[in-house]
Coordinates of C-alpha atoms and ligand atoms in Angstrom, one line a residue:
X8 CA -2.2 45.5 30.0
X9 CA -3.4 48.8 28.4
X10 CA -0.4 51.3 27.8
X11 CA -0.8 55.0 27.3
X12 CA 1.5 57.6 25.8
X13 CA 0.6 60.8 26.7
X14 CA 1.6 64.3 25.0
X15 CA 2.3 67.5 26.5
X16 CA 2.0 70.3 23.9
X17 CA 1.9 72.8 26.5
X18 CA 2.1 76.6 25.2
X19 CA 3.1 75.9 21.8
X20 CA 1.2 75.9 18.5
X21 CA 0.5 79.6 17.4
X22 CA -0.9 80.1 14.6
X23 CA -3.5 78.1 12.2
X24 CA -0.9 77.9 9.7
X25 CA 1.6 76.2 12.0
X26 CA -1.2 73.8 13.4
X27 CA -2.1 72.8 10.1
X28 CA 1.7 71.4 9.2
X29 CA 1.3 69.8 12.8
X30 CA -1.6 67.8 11.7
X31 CA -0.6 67.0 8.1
X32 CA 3.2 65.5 9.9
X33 CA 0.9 63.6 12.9
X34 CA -1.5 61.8 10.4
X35 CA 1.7 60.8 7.9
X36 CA 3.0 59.4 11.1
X37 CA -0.7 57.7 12.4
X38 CA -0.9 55.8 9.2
X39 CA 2.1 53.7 9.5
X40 CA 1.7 53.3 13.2
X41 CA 0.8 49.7 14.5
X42 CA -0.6 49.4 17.7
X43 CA -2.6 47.0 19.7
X44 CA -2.4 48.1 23.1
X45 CA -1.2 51.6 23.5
X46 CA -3.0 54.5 23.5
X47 CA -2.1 58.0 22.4
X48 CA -4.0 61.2 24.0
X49 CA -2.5 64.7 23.2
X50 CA -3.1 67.5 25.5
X51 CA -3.1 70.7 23.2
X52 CA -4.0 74.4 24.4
X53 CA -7.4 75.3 24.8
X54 CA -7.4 77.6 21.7
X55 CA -7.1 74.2 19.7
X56 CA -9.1 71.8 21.7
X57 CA -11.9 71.7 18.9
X58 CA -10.0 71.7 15.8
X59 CA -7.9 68.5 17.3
X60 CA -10.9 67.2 18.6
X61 CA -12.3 67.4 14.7
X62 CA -9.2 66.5 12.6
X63 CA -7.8 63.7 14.2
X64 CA -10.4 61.1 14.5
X65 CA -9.0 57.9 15.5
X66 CA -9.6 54.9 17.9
X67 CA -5.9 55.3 19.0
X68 CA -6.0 58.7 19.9
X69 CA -7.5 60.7 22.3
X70 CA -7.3 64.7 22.9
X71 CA -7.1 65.8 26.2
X72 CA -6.3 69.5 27.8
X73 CA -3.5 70.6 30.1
X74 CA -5.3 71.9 32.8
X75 CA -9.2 73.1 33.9
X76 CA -11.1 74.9 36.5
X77 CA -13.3 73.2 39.3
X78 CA -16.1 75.2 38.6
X79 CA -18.6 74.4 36.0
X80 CA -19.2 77.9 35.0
X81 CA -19.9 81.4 35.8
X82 CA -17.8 84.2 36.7
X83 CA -14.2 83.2 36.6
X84 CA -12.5 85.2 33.9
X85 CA -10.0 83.2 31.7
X86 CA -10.7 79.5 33.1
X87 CA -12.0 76.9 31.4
X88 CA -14.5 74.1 32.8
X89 CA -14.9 70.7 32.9
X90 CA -17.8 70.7 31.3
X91 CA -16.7 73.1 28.7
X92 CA -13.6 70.5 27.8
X93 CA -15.8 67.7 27.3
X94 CA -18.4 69.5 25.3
X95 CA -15.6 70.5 23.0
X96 CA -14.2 66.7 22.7
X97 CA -11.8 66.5 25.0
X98 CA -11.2 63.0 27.1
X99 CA -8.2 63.8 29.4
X100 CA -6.9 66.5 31.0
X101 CA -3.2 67.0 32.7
X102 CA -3.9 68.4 36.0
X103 CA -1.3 69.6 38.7
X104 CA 1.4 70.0 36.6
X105 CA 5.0 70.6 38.0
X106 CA 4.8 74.1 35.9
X107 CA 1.2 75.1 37.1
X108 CA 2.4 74.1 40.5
X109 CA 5.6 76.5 40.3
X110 CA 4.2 79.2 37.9
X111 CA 0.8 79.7 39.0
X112 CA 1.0 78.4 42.7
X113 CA -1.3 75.8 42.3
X114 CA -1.8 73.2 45.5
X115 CA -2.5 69.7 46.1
X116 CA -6.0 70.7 47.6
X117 CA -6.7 73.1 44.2
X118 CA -6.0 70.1 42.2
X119 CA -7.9 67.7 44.5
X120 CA -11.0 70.3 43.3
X121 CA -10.0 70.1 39.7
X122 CA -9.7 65.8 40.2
X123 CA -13.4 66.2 41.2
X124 CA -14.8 67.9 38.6
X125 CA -12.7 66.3 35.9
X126 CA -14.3 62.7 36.7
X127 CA -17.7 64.4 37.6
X128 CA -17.4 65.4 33.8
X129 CA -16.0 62.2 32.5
X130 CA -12.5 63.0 31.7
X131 CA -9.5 61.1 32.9
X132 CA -7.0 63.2 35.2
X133 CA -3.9 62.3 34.8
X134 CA -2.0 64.2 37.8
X135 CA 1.4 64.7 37.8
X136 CA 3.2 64.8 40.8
X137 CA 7.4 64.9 41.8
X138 CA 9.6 66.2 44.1
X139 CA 12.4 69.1 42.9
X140 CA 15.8 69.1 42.9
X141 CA 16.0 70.7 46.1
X142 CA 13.8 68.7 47.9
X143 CA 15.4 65.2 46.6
X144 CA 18.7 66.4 48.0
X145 CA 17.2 66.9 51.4
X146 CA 16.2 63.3 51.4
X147 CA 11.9 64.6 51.0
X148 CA 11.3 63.2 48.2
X149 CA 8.6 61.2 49.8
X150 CA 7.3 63.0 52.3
X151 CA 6.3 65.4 49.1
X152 CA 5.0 62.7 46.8
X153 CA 3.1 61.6 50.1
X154 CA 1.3 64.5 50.7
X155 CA 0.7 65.3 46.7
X156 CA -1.4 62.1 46.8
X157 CA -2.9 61.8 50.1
X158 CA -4.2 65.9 49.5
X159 CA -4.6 65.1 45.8
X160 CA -6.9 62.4 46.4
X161 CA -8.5 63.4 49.5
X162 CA -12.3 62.1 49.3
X163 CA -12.2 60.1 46.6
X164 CA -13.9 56.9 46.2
X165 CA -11.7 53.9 45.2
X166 CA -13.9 53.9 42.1
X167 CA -13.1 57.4 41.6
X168 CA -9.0 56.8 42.7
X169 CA -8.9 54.2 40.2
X170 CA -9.9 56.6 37.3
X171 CA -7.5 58.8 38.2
X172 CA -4.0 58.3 35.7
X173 CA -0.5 59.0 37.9
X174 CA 2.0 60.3 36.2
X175 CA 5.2 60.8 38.2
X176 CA 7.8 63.8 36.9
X177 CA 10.7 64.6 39.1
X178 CA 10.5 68.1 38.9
X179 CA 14.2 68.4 37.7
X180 CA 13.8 65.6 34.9
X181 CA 10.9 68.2 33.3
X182 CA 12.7 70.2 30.3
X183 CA 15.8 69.4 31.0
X184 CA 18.0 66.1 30.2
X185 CA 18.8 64.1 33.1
X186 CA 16.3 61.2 33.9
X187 CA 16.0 59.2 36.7
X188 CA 17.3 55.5 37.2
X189 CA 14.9 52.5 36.8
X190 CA 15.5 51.7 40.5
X191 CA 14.9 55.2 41.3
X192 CA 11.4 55.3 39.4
X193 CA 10.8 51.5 40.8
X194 CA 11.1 52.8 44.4
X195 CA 8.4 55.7 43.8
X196 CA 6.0 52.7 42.1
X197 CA 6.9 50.9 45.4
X198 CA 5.8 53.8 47.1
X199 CA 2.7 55.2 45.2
X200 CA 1.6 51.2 46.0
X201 CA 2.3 51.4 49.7
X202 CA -0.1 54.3 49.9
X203 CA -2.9 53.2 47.9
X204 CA -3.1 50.2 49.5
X205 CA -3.6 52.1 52.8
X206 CA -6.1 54.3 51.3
X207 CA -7.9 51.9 49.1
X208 CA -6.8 48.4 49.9
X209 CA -4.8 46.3 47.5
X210 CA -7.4 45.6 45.0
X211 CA -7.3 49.3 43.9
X212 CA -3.1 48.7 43.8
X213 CA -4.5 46.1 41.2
X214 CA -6.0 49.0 38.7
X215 CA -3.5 51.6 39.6
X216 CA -2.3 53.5 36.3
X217 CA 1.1 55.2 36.7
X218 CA 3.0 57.3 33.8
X219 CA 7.0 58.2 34.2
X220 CA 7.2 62.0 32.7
X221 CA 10.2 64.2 32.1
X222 CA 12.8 64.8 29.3
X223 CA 11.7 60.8 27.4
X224 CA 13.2 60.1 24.3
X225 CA 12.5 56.9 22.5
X226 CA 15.5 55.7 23.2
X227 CA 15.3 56.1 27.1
X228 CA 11.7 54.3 27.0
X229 CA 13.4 51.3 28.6
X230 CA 14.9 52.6 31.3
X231 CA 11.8 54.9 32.5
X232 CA 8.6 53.0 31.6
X233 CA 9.6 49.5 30.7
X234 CA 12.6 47.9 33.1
X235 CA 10.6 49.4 35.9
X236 CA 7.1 48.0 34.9
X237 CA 4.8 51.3 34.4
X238 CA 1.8 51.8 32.0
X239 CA 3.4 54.3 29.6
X240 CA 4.8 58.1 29.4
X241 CA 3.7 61.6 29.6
X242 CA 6.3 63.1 26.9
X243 CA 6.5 66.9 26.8
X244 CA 9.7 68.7 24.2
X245 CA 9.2 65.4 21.9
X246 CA 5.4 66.0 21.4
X247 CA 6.0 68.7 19.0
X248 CA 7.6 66.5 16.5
X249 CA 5.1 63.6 15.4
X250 CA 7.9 61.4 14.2
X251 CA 9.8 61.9 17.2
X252 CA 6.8 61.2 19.4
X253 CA 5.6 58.1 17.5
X254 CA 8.5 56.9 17.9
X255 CA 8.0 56.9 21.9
X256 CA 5.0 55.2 21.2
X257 CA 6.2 52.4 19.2
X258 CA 9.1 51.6 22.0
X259 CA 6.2 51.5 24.4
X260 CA 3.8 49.3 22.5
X261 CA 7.1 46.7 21.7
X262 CA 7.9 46.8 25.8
X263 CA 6.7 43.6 27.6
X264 CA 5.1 44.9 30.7
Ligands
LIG316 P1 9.7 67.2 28.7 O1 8.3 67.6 29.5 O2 9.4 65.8 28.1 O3 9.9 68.2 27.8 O4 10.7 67.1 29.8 C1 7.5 66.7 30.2 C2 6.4 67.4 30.8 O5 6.5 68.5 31.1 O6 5.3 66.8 31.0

């Protein structure tokens, strides 16, 4: 089974100077990583899309953005497309991220939009979706993970669904340091499986990709992507420090899932 390791860089990065010691300490770390079945994709800020897209050529890792617009273009001041994102060489982007969802308002039906037009332009989404703090202590957990997916993927083919990568980050395990249990992340896989297989049939369950995300650290690898059986981890503080985050990936590649 292919793994994937995914990297949040979110709003960090600024200036050329600083993004030049990023990518001299991420290609000393890429030459002494071995690999056979993980992949690394980075989702930088849009400023940097092009230069990552041009300095790090490799078959193990892909760049990918952190969020887009539906719209392909036209007058929408400040958004980016798309189309714009895979021009520049981007293959993923992160959409419906716990922050966009609690900074910028963003709903399930926005990022159903933005699903759309990422696969219409050949990029993999990889949508996050959790349930706060507040909303796990009233026992809604999944109710809220229910409705993120059925609005999230509303209309989409199962050849589309099955493009689409899940990555599940409790709201309250993002930037901070608690993490879930393995049981607790093996009940949401449970559940994310119960409602594909009503919207797509168990075939589709078959080819589902899901992601754990919030606050992973090499050494709690194990306990959030391995012991409960996922595909890999969307890693967000330890992304900034290559060594650190190489380190992720090499506890992912050695995990027998
Ligand atoms: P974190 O971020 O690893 O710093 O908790 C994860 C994320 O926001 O995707």
């Amino acid at each position: 089974m292919e793994k994937i390791v995914v990297g949040n860089l979110k709003m960090n990065i600024s200036s050329v100077a600083e993004r030049d010691r990023y990518f001299e300490s991420f290609k000393k770390e890429l030459k002494e990583l071995k690999v056979a079945k993980t992949q690394v994709v980075l989702c930088v800020p849009a400023v940097h899309l092009e230069s990552f897209a041009k300095k790090i050529k490799s078959k193990i890792v892909s760049i990918g953005l952190q969020n887009i617009f539906w719209e392909d273009k036209g007058s929408y001041t400040g958004e980016i497309s798309a189309v714009m994102a895979t021009n520049l060489g981007a293959q993923f982007v992160i959409i419906g991220h716990s922050e966009r969802r609690k900074y910028f308002g963003e709903t399930n039906s926005e990022n159903n939009l933005k699903i759309k037009a990422a696969l219409k332009s050949k990029l993999t989404p990889v949508y996050c979706i959790g349930e706060t703090k507040d909303e796990k202590d009233a026992g809604n957990a999944a109710q809220v993970i229910i409705e993120q997916i059925t609005e999230g993927f509303a209309d989409l083919s199962s050849t589309q669904a099955q493009k689409v990568v899940i990555a599940y980050e409790p709201v309250w395990a993002v930037g901070s340091d608690s993490i879930p249990t393995s049981d607790e992340i093996l009940e949401v896989k449970i559940l994310l499986k119960k409602i594909f297989a009503e919207m797509y049939g168990l075939p589709v369950v078959e080819k589902m990709t899901v992601l754990y995300g919030g606050s992973v650290k090499a050494e709690s690898v194990d306990q959030v992507c391995n012991q409960p059986g996922l595909n890999g981890v969307l890693v967000g503080r330890e992304s900034l420090i290559p060594r650190d985050f190489f380190k992720i990936v090499s506890a992912i590649e050695k995990g027998n899932m």
